[in-house]
Short mmCIF file of C-alpha atoms in Angstrom, two decimals:
data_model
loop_
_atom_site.label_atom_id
_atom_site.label_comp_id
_atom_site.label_asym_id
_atom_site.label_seq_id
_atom_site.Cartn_x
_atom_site.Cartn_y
_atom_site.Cartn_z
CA UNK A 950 -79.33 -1.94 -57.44
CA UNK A 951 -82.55 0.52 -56.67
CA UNK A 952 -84.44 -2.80 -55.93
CA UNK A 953 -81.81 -3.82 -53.43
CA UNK A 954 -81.11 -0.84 -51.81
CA UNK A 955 -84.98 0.00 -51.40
CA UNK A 956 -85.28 -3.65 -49.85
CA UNK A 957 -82.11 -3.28 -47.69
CA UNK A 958 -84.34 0.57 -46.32
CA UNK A 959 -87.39 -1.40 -45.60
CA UNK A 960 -85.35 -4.17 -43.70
CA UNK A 961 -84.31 -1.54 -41.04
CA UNK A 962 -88.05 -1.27 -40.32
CA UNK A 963 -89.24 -4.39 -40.66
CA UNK A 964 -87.65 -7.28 -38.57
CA UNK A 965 -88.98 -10.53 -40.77
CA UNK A 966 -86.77 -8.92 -43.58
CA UNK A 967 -83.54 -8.40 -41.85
CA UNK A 968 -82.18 -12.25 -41.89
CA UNK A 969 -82.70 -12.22 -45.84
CA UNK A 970 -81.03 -8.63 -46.14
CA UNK A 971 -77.81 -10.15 -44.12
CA UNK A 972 -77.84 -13.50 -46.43
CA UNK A 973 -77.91 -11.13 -49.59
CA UNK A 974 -74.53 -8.52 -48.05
CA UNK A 975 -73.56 -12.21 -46.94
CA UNK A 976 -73.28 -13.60 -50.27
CA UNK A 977 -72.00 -10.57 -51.65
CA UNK A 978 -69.16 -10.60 -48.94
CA UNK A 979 -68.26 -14.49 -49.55
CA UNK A 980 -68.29 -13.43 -53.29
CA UNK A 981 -65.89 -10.54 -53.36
CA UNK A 982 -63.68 -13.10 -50.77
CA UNK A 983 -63.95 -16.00 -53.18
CA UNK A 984 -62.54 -13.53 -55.93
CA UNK A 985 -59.60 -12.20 -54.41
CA UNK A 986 -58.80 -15.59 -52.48
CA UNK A 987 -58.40 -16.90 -56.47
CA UNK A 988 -56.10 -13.82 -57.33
CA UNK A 989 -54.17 -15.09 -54.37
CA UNK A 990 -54.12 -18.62 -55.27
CA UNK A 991 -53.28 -17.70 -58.61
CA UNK A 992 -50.51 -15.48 -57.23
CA UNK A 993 -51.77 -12.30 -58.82
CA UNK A 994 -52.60 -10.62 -55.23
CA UNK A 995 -49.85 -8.51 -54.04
CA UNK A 996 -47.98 -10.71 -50.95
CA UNK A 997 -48.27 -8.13 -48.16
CA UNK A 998 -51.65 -7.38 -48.31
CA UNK A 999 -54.58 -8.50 -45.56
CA UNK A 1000 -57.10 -11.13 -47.46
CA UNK A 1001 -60.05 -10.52 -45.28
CA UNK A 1002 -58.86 -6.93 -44.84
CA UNK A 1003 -59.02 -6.64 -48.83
CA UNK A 1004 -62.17 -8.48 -49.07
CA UNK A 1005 -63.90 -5.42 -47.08
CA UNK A 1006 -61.82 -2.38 -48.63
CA UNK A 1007 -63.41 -4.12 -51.90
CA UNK A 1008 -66.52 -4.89 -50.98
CA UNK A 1009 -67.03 -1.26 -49.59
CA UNK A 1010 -65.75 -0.10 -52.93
CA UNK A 1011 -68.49 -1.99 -54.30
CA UNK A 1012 -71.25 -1.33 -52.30
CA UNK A 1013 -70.05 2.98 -52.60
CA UNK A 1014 -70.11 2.64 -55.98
CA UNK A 1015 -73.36 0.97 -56.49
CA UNK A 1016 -75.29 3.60 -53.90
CA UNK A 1017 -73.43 6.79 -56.03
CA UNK A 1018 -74.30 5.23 -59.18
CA UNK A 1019 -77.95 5.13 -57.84
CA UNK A 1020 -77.75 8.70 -56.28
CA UNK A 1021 -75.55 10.36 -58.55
CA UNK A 1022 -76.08 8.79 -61.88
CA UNK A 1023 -75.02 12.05 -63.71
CA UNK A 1024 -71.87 12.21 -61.88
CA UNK A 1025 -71.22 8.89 -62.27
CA UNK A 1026 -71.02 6.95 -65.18
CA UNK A 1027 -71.26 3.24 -65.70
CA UNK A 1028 -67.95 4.42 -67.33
CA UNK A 1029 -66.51 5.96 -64.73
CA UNK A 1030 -67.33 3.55 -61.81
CA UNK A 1031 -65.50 0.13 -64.39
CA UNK A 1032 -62.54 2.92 -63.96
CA UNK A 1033 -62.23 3.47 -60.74
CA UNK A 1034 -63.26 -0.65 -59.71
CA UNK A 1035 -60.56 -1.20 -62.27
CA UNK A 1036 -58.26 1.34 -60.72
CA UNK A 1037 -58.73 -0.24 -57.24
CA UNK A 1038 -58.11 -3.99 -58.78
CA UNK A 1039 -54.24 -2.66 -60.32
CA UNK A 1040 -53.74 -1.43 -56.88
CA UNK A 1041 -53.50 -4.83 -54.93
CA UNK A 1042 -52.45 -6.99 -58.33
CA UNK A 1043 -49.36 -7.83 -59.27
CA UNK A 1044 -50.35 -7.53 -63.28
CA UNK A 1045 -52.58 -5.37 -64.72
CA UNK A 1046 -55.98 -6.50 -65.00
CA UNK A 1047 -57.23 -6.71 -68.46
CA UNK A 1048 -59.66 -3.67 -69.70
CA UNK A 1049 -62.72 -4.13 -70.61
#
């Protein structure tokens, strides 16, 4: 994640790198989309809720727990953040997801 987030920095400054940087949140968009459009095929998503609206709560749940874990490691723990992403999962399934 340090190697990311550095690269995503020097994108802002440096044009030739910004098409890669928005491939790479791309992917991880399409990824987090691919995962809850399977909960939803599976019929594990709750019924009322927004697909594409979910896809960005979670991805920005993602993405804010990846840049505290880098800024805040001694706040929070690898521990801590499976918790809360786990937390956050519960919320919009109709089962609870299994621990890990």
């Amino acid at each position: 994640m340090e190697v990311w987030q550095a690269f995503t920095i020097q994108s802002l400054t440096e044009p030739d790198l910004q098409p890669l940087n928005a491939e790479m949140y791309d992917e991880l968009f399409q990824t987090v989309h691919f995962c809850l459009t399977k909960l939803k095929d599976d019929d594990l998503l709750l019924d009322h809720l927004d697909l594409l609206l979910e896809t960005e709560r979670l991805y920005a749940v993602i993405n804010g727990l990846a840049l505290n874990g880098i800024l805040q490691p001694h706040r929070l723990s690898p521990q801590l953040m499976r918790s809360v992403l786990q937390m956050h999962l519960e919320s919009i399934t109709k089962t609870d997801m299994p621990s890990s």
